[in-house]
XYZ file of C-alpha atoms in Angstrom:
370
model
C -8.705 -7.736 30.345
C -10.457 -6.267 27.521
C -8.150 -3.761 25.565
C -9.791 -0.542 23.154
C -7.975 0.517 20.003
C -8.365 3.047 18.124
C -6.562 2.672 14.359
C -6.020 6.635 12.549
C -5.750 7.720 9.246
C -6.989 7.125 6.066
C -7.167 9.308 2.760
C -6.180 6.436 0.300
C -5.880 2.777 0.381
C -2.389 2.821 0.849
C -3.207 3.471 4.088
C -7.131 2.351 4.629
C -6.228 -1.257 3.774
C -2.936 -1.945 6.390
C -5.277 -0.676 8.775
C -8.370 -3.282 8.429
C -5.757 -5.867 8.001
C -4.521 -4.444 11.756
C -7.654 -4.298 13.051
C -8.539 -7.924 11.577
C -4.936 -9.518 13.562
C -6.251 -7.714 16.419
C -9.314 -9.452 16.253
C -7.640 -12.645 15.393
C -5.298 -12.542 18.251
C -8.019 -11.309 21.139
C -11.643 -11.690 19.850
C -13.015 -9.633 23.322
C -10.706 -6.227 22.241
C -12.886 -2.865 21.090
C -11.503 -1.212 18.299
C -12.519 2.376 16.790
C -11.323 3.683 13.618
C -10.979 7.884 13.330
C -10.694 9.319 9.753
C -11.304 11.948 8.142
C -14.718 13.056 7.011
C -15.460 12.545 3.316
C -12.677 10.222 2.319
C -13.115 6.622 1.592
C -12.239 5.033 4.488
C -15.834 6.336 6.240
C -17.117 3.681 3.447
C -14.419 0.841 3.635
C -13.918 0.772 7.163
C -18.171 0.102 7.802
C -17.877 -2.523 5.105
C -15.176 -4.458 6.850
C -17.535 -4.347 9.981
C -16.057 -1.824 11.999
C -16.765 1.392 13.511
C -15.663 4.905 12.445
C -15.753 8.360 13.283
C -14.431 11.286 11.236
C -12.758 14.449 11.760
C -13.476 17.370 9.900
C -9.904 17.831 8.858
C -8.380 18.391 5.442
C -4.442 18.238 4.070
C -2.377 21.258 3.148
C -2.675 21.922 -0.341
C 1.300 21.969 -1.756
C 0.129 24.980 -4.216
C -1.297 28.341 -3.321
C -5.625 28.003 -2.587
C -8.393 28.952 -0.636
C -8.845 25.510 0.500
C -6.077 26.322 2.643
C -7.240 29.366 4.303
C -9.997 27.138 5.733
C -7.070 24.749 7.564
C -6.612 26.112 10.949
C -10.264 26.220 11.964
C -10.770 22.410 10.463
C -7.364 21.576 12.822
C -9.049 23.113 15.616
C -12.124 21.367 15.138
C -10.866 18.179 14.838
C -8.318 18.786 17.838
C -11.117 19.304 20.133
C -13.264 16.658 18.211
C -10.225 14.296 18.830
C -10.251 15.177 22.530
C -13.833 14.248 22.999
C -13.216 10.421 21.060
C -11.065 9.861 23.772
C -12.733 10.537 26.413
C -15.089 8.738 24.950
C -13.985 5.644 24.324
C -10.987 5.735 26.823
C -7.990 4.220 24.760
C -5.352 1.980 25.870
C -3.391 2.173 22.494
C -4.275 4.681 19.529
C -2.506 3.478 16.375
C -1.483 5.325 13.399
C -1.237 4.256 10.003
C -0.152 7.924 7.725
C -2.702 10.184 5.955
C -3.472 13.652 7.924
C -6.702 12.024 9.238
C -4.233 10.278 12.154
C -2.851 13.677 13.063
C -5.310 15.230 15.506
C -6.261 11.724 17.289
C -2.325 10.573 17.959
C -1.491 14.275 19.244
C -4.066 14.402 21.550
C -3.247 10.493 22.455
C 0.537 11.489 22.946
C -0.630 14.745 24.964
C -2.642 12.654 27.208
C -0.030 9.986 27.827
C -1.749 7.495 25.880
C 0.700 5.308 24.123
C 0.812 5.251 20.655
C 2.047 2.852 17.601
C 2.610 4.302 14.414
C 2.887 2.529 11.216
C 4.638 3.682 7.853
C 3.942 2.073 4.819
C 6.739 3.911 2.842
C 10.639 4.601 1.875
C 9.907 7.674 3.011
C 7.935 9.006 6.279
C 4.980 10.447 5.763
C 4.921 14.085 7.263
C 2.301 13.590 10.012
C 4.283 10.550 10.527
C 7.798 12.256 11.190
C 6.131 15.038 13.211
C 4.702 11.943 16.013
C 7.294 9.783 15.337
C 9.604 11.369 18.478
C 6.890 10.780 20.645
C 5.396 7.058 19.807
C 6.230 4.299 21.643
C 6.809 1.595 18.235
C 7.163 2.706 15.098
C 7.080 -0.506 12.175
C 8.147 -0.108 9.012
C 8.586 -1.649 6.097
C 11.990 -0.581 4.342
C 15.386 -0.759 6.344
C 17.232 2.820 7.201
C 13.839 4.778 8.680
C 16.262 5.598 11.395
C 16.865 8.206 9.161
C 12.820 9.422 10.287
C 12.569 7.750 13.385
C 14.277 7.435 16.608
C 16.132 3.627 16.021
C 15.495 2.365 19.349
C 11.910 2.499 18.317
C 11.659 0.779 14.786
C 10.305 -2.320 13.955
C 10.991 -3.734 10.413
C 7.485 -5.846 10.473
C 6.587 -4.836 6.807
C 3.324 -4.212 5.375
C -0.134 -5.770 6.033
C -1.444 -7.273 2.562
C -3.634 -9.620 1.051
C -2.553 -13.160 2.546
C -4.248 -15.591 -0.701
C -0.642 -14.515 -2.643
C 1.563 -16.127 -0.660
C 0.392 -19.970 -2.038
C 0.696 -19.017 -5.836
C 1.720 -22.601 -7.023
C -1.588 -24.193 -6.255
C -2.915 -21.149 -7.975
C -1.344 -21.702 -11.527
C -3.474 -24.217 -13.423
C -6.844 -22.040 -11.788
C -5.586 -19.101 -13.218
C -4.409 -20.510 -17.050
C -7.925 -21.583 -17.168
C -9.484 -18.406 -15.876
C -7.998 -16.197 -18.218
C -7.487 -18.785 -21.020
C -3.743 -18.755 -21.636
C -1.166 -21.094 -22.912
C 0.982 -22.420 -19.860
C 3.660 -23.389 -22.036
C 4.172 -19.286 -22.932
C 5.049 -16.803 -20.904
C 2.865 -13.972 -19.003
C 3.452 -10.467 -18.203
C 1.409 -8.163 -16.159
C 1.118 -4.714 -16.048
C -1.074 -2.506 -13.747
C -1.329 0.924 -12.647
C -3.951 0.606 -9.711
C -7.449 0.891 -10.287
C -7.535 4.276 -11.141
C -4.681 3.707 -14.109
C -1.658 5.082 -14.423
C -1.051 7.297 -17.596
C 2.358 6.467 -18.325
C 1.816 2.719 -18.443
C -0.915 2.906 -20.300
C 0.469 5.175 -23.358
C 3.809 3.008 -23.146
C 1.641 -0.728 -23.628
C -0.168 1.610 -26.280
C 3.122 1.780 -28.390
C 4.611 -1.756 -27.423
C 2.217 -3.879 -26.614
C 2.019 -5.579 -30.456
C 5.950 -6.467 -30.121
C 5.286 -8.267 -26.700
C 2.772 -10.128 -28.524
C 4.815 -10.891 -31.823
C 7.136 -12.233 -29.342
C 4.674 -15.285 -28.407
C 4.082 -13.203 -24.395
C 0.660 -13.257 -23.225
C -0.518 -9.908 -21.576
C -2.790 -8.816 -19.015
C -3.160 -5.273 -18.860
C -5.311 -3.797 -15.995
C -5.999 -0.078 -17.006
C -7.690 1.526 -14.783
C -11.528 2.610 -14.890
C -10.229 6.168 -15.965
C -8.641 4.389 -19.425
C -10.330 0.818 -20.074
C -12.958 2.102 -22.755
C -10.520 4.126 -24.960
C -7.800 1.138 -24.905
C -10.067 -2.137 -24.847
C -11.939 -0.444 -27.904
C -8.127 -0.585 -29.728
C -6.696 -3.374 -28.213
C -9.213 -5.723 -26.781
C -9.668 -8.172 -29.518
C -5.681 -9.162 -29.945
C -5.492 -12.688 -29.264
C -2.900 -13.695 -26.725
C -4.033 -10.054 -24.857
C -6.514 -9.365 -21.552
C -7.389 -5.426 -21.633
C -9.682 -5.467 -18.042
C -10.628 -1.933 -16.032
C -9.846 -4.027 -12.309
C -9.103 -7.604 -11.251
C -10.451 -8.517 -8.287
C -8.432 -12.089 -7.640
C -5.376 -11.045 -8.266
C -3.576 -14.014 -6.824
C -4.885 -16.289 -10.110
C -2.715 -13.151 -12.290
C 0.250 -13.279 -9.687
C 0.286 -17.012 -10.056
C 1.109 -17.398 -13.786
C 2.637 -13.710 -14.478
C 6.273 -14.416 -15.361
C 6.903 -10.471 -14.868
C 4.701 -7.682 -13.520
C 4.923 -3.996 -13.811
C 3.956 -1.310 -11.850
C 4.199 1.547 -10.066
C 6.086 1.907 -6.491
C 2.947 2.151 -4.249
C 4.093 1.049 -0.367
C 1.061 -2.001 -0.926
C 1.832 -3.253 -4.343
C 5.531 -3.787 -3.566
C 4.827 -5.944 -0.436
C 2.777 -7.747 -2.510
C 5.376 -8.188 -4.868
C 7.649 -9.236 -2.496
C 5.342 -12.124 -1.012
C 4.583 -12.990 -4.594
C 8.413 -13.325 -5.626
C 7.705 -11.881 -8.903
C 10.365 -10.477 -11.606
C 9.678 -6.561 -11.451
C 9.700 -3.754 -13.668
C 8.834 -0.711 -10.944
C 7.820 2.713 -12.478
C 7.528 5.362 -10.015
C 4.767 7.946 -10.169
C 5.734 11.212 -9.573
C 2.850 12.876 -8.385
C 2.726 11.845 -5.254
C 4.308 13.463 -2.186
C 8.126 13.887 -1.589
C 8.744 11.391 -4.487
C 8.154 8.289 -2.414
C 8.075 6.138 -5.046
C 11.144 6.453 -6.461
C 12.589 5.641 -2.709
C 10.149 2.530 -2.383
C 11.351 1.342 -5.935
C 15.726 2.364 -5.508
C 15.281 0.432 -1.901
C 14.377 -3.106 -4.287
C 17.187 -1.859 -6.426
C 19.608 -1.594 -4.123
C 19.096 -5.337 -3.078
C 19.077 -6.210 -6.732
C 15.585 -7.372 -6.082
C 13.712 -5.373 -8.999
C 14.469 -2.602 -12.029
C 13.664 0.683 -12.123
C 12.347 2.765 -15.277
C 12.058 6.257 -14.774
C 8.477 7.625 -15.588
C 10.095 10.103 -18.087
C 11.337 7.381 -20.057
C 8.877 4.802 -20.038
C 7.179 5.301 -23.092
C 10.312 4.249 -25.301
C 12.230 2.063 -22.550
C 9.552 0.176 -21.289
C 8.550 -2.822 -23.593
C 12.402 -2.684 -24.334
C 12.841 -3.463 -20.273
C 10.140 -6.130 -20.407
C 11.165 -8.046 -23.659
C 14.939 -7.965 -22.394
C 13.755 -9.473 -19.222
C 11.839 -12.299 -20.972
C 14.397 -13.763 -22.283
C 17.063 -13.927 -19.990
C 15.986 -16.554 -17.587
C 18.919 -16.080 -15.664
C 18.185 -12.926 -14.511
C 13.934 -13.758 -14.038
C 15.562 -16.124 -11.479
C 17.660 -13.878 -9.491
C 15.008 -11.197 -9.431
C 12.863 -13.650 -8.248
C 15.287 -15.014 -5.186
C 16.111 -11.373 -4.084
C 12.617 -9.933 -3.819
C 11.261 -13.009 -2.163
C 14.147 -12.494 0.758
C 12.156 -9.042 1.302
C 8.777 -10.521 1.952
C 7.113 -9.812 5.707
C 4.474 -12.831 5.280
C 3.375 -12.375 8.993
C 3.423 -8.326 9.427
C 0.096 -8.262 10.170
C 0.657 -10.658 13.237
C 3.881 -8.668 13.752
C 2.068 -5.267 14.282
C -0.665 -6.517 15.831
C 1.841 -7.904 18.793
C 3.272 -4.257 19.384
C -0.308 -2.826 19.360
C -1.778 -5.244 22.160
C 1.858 -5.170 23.722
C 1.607 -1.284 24.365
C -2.315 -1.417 25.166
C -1.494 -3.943 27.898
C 1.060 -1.793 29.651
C -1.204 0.772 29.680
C -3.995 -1.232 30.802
C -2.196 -2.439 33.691
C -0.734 1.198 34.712
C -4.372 2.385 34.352
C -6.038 -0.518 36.464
């Protein structure tokens, strides 16, 4: 039988990249199946998903603004749109399984799915459900996750604790160490930390490695610091002749940096924490807090709870920070048991895992259909 998917949602690459790493299972598991991607016109996924060789279409629609604007005024009629737009996809392409994966792009397609009887399989990167992800949720047939108590969103006798999709080259980091001295030219007998904010950059990391990054370095620790295109000329131009110090815009193999980092810090992004957790890497999480319903600071407290990371508060990173990361260096006993616990929360196959439920509800429906 040949199956057709289409994957929703979009808006960031939070949820852009679980989605081509979907699609690519999919593909893995049954070469013959026809997948369609539906996002939302003007974001980036109508230029990542084409690059990873799939097909897209986009909706006109737009998010709520959270403050008072015109933009929103101009809501309703792009909901409509893309409501009827949605309709036509479908009738289209005839689904067997429409999967969403969060961002307000997946809204109009899954509704539509879920009013036509289509079944559908939702995915949530996050601690915390996503809005357009709580309002389908009652209806979908599997909902995965990838942090324990989403009952709390979801109805329990459809959750899935698969984890997220993510890079699969950091799971192997041993065979990576002795590459990745040499690449960025570092001692192997000193330690490493790692600190990135995405590759925009995050503010608050960079201003607190601004003020400690010399005592990290007086302390014999070797640094990479990824800050984002939106910082890298005003701190490589201060920092980026220390010895013993990397001051890089984006890093593109990050497994090499995984592979010798003795700690990494970062913010609580759904993606970077499953990566984390594959990587089994000592963690110092900071939480942005400009993003929606604080979902960071839930992604970061669920690694707390397990003992599996620590948790600096954005407001008081720029004295506590360094102070976190040079403690942490030197007790050994505690890089260890960091280590153990966040490794224990790693979903190595949640690709495969997600992938299963997809073709698993787009064979049912197949089979009712035909």
């Amino acid at each position: 039988m040949k199956l057709k998917v289409i994957i929703s949602g979009g808006g960031t690459g939070g949820h852009i990249y679980p989605a081509i790493a979907i699609a690519n299972a999919i593909k893995e598991q049954r070469p013959e199946t026809e997948i369609l991607f539906v996002g939302a016109e003007g974001r980036m996924e109508m230029e990542k998903v084409p690059e990873s060789g799939y097909e897209i279409v986009g909706l006109p629609i737009a998010g709520i603004q959270r403050r008072l604007t015109l933009e929103n005024l101009s809501f309703p009629f792009k909901l409509i749109k893309s409501l009827w737009k949605a309709s036509s996809i479908i009738s289209d392409f005839k689904p067997n399984v429409i999967v969403g994966v969060g961002g307000y792009a997946s809204g109009p397609i899954m509704w539509r799915g879920q009013s036509s009887r289509i079944p559908t399989v939702i995915q949530e990167q996050n601690g915390y459900a996503g809005l357009t992800n709580k309002i389908l949720g009652g209806r979908a047939e599997k909902i995965c996750v990838a942090y324990p108590d989403m009952e709390y969103y979801f109805p329990k006798k459809v959750i899935s604790f698969t984890g997220n999709p993510v890079r699969q080259d950091i799971i192997e980091l041993e065979s990576k160490k002795e590459e990745g001295y040499k690449e960025w030219g570092f001692d192997p007998t000193k330690k490493v930390a790692f600190v990135f904010g995405g590759s925009l950059g995050a503010l608050t990391l960079n201003e607190s490695m601004a003020k400690g990054v010399q005592r990290l370095l007086d302390e014999g620790i070797q640094v990479i610091w990824q800050t984002g295109k939106y910082y890298y000329e005003k701190y490589h131009a201060e920092f980026g002749g220390k010895e013993g110090l990397h001051v890089v815009s984006f890093i593109k193999n990050m497994a090499n940096v995984y592979a010798i980092s003795d700690i990494v810090v970062a913010r609580a992004g759904a993606l970077s924490i499953s990566e984390l957790c594959l990587a089994g890497k000592p963690s110092i999480l900071v939480p942005s807090p400009n993003v929606a319903e604080d979902h960071q600071t839930k992604n970061a407290t669920a690694l707390v709870k397990e003992d599996a990371a620590i948790l600096v508060k954005d407001t008081e990173a720029r004295e506590q920070l360094v102070n976190e990361m040079l403690a942490l260096m030197q007790n050994e006993e505690k890089l260890q048991s960091l280590s153990k616990a966040i490794l224990q929360l790693g979903k190595p196959n949640a690709a495969n895992d997600i992938a299963n439920a997809v073709l698993e509800s787009a064979e049912r429906h197949y089979k009712r259909m035909n």
